[in-house]
Short mmCIF file of C-alpha atoms in Angstrom, two decimals:
data_model
loop_
_atom_site.label_atom_id
_atom_site.label_comp_id
_atom_site.label_asym_id
_atom_site.label_seq_id
_atom_site.Cartn_x
_atom_site.Cartn_y
_atom_site.Cartn_z
CA MET V 1 -0.01 -0.21 -0.08
CA SER V 2 1.52 2.92 -1.39
CA THR V 3 1.12 6.57 0.14
CA GLU V 4 1.48 7.52 -3.61
CA ALA V 5 -1.60 5.36 -4.36
CA HIS V 6 -3.72 6.82 -1.85
CA LEU V 7 -2.88 10.45 -2.58
CA GLN V 8 -4.25 9.55 -6.56
CA MET V 9 -7.50 8.13 -4.41
CA ILE V 10 -8.09 11.43 -2.33
CA GLN V 11 -7.20 13.56 -5.59
CA ALA V 12 -9.61 11.95 -7.78
CA VAL V 13 -12.65 12.16 -5.03
CA VAL V 14 -11.29 16.29 -5.05
CA SER V 15 -11.64 16.04 -9.27
CA ARG V 16 -15.52 14.36 -9.23
CA LEU V 17 -16.04 17.11 -6.81
CA ALA V 18 -15.11 19.87 -9.13
CA THR V 19 -16.19 18.43 -12.15
CA GLN V 20 -20.23 18.30 -10.46
CA SER V 21 -19.44 21.60 -9.53
CA THR V 22 -19.19 23.09 -12.70
CA THR V 23 -21.87 20.66 -14.03
CA VAL V 24 -24.09 22.53 -11.01
CA LYS V 25 -23.16 25.86 -12.49
CA GLY V 26 -23.75 24.95 -16.11
CA TRP V 27 -27.00 23.61 -15.03
CA CYS V 28 -27.79 27.09 -13.24
CA VAL V 29 -27.25 29.20 -15.83
CA THR V 30 -29.46 27.33 -18.28
CA VAL V 31 -32.41 26.85 -16.29
CA THR V 32 -32.06 30.22 -14.95
CA ALA V 33 -31.97 31.51 -18.60
CA ALA V 34 -34.48 28.96 -19.86
CA VAL V 35 -37.09 30.42 -16.77
CA LEU V 36 -36.52 34.16 -17.34
CA GLY V 37 -36.59 33.79 -20.94
CA PHE V 38 -40.10 32.30 -20.44
CA GLY V 39 -41.02 35.06 -18.15
CA VAL V 40 -40.01 37.48 -20.77
CA THR V 41 -41.60 36.10 -23.67
CA THR V 42 -44.86 35.34 -21.90
CA THR V 43 -44.79 38.53 -19.71
CA THR V 44 -44.74 36.76 -16.45
CA PRO V 45 -43.13 38.41 -13.66
CA VAL V 46 -43.12 35.28 -11.08
CA ALA V 47 -40.60 33.86 -13.49
CA VAL V 48 -38.37 36.10 -11.62
CA LEU V 49 -39.10 34.25 -8.35
CA ILE V 50 -38.83 30.98 -9.71
CA ALA V 51 -35.28 31.75 -11.12
CA GLY V 52 -34.56 33.57 -7.63
CA TYR V 53 -35.48 29.91 -6.39
CA VAL V 54 -33.42 28.15 -8.78
CA ILE V 55 -30.27 30.45 -8.37
CA ALA V 56 -30.27 29.74 -4.42
CA ALA V 57 -31.32 26.09 -4.13
CA PHE V 58 -28.10 25.82 -7.13
CA ALA V 59 -25.38 28.21 -5.18
CA MET V 60 -26.42 26.18 -1.66
CA LEU V 61 -25.80 22.86 -3.70
CA ASP V 62 -22.78 24.15 -5.08
CA SER V 63 -21.79 25.43 -2.26
CA TYR V 64 -21.86 21.96 -0.16
CA TYR V 65 -19.69 20.71 -3.35
CA LEU V 66 -17.08 23.51 -2.48
CA ALA V 67 -17.39 22.57 1.34
CA LEU V 68 -16.74 18.53 0.68
CA GLU V 69 -14.04 19.51 -2.07
CA ARG V 70 -11.93 21.65 1.13
CA ALA V 71 -12.17 19.21 3.31
CA TYR V 72 -10.86 16.41 0.92
CA ARG V 73 -8.34 18.49 0.51
CA THR V 74 -7.72 18.63 4.57
CA LEU V 75 -7.56 14.91 4.02
CA TYR V 76 -4.76 14.98 1.50
CA ASN V 77 -2.57 17.58 3.18
CA ARG V 78 -2.99 15.19 6.54
CA ALA V 79 -2.51 12.02 5.09
CA VAL V 80 1.13 13.59 3.18
CA ALA V 81 2.05 14.50 6.52
CA GLY V 82 1.14 11.39 7.52
CA GLY V 83 -1.41 12.17 9.97
CA VAL V 84 -3.94 9.67 8.33
CA PRO V 85 -4.41 5.87 8.27
CA PRO V 86 -3.58 4.23 5.37
CA TRP V 87 -6.45 4.24 2.75
CA THR V 88 -8.93 6.30 4.61
CA LEU V 89 -10.76 8.24 3.01
CA THR V 90 -13.00 9.92 5.90
CA ILE V 91 -13.53 12.98 5.98
CA GLU V 92 -14.44 15.20 9.30
CA ARG V 93 -18.60 15.66 8.95
CA ILE V 94 -19.52 19.12 6.79
CA ALA V 95 -20.67 21.63 9.89
CA LEU V 96 -23.08 24.67 8.30
CA ARG V 97 -20.48 26.48 8.77
CA ASP V 98 -18.45 24.81 6.64
CA VAL V 99 -21.12 25.55 3.65
CA ALA V 100 -21.55 29.46 4.79
CA ALA V 101 -17.96 29.73 4.35
CA ALA V 102 -18.33 28.02 0.78
CA PHE V 103 -21.28 30.11 -0.04
CA ARG V 104 -19.19 33.55 0.51
CA SER V 105 -16.57 32.42 -1.67
CA PRO V 106 -15.63 34.67 -4.70
CA ALA V 107 -16.42 30.73 -6.76
CA VAL V 108 -19.75 30.95 -5.25
CA VAL V 109 -20.52 34.89 -4.92
CA LEU V 110 -19.12 36.05 -8.67
CA LEU V 111 -21.58 33.34 -10.68
CA TYR V 112 -24.57 32.87 -8.64
CA GLY V 113 -24.85 37.12 -7.50
CA ALA V 114 -24.30 37.77 -11.43
CA SER V 115 -27.18 35.61 -12.15
CA LEU V 116 -29.14 37.21 -9.22
CA LEU V 117 -28.33 40.20 -10.94
CA ALA V 118 -30.05 39.34 -14.42
CA ALA V 119 -32.79 37.88 -12.35
CA LEU V 120 -33.31 41.11 -10.86
CA GLY V 121 -32.91 43.23 -14.16
CA VAL V 122 -35.73 40.97 -15.94
CA GLY V 123 -37.88 41.96 -13.10
CA GLY V 124 -37.34 45.34 -13.56
CA PHE V 125 -38.25 45.00 -17.34
CA LEU V 126 -40.96 43.09 -16.36
CA LEU V 127 -42.24 45.27 -13.76
CA SER V 128 -41.88 48.33 -16.25
CA ARG V 129 -43.74 47.23 -19.19
#
């Protein structure tokens, strides 16, 4: 059992979580654009509320993935230092504060904040009609 193989296992988990985070971001943009497009073509302001819910839900899911990714990076660093039993992938339980910290990260704030601003802009457009 080599340490290098153990580190590769942990890195594979981190890579999968990063891929899922990217997928969540893509789905958020797609679904939000579809809902807002529907709202504009049918002049339905309630679509902005639905888009806001979609953005919030995807932002929380993405924050959770980022918190998990950070926990696995911590495990990786501990494994490098030799403070982890061989072949373990057990991480500390993710607390709400971990998800909240991830929620405030630039990777989350920039994309979902911009999406929320776009939804509010569409809402303003729809209300001004």
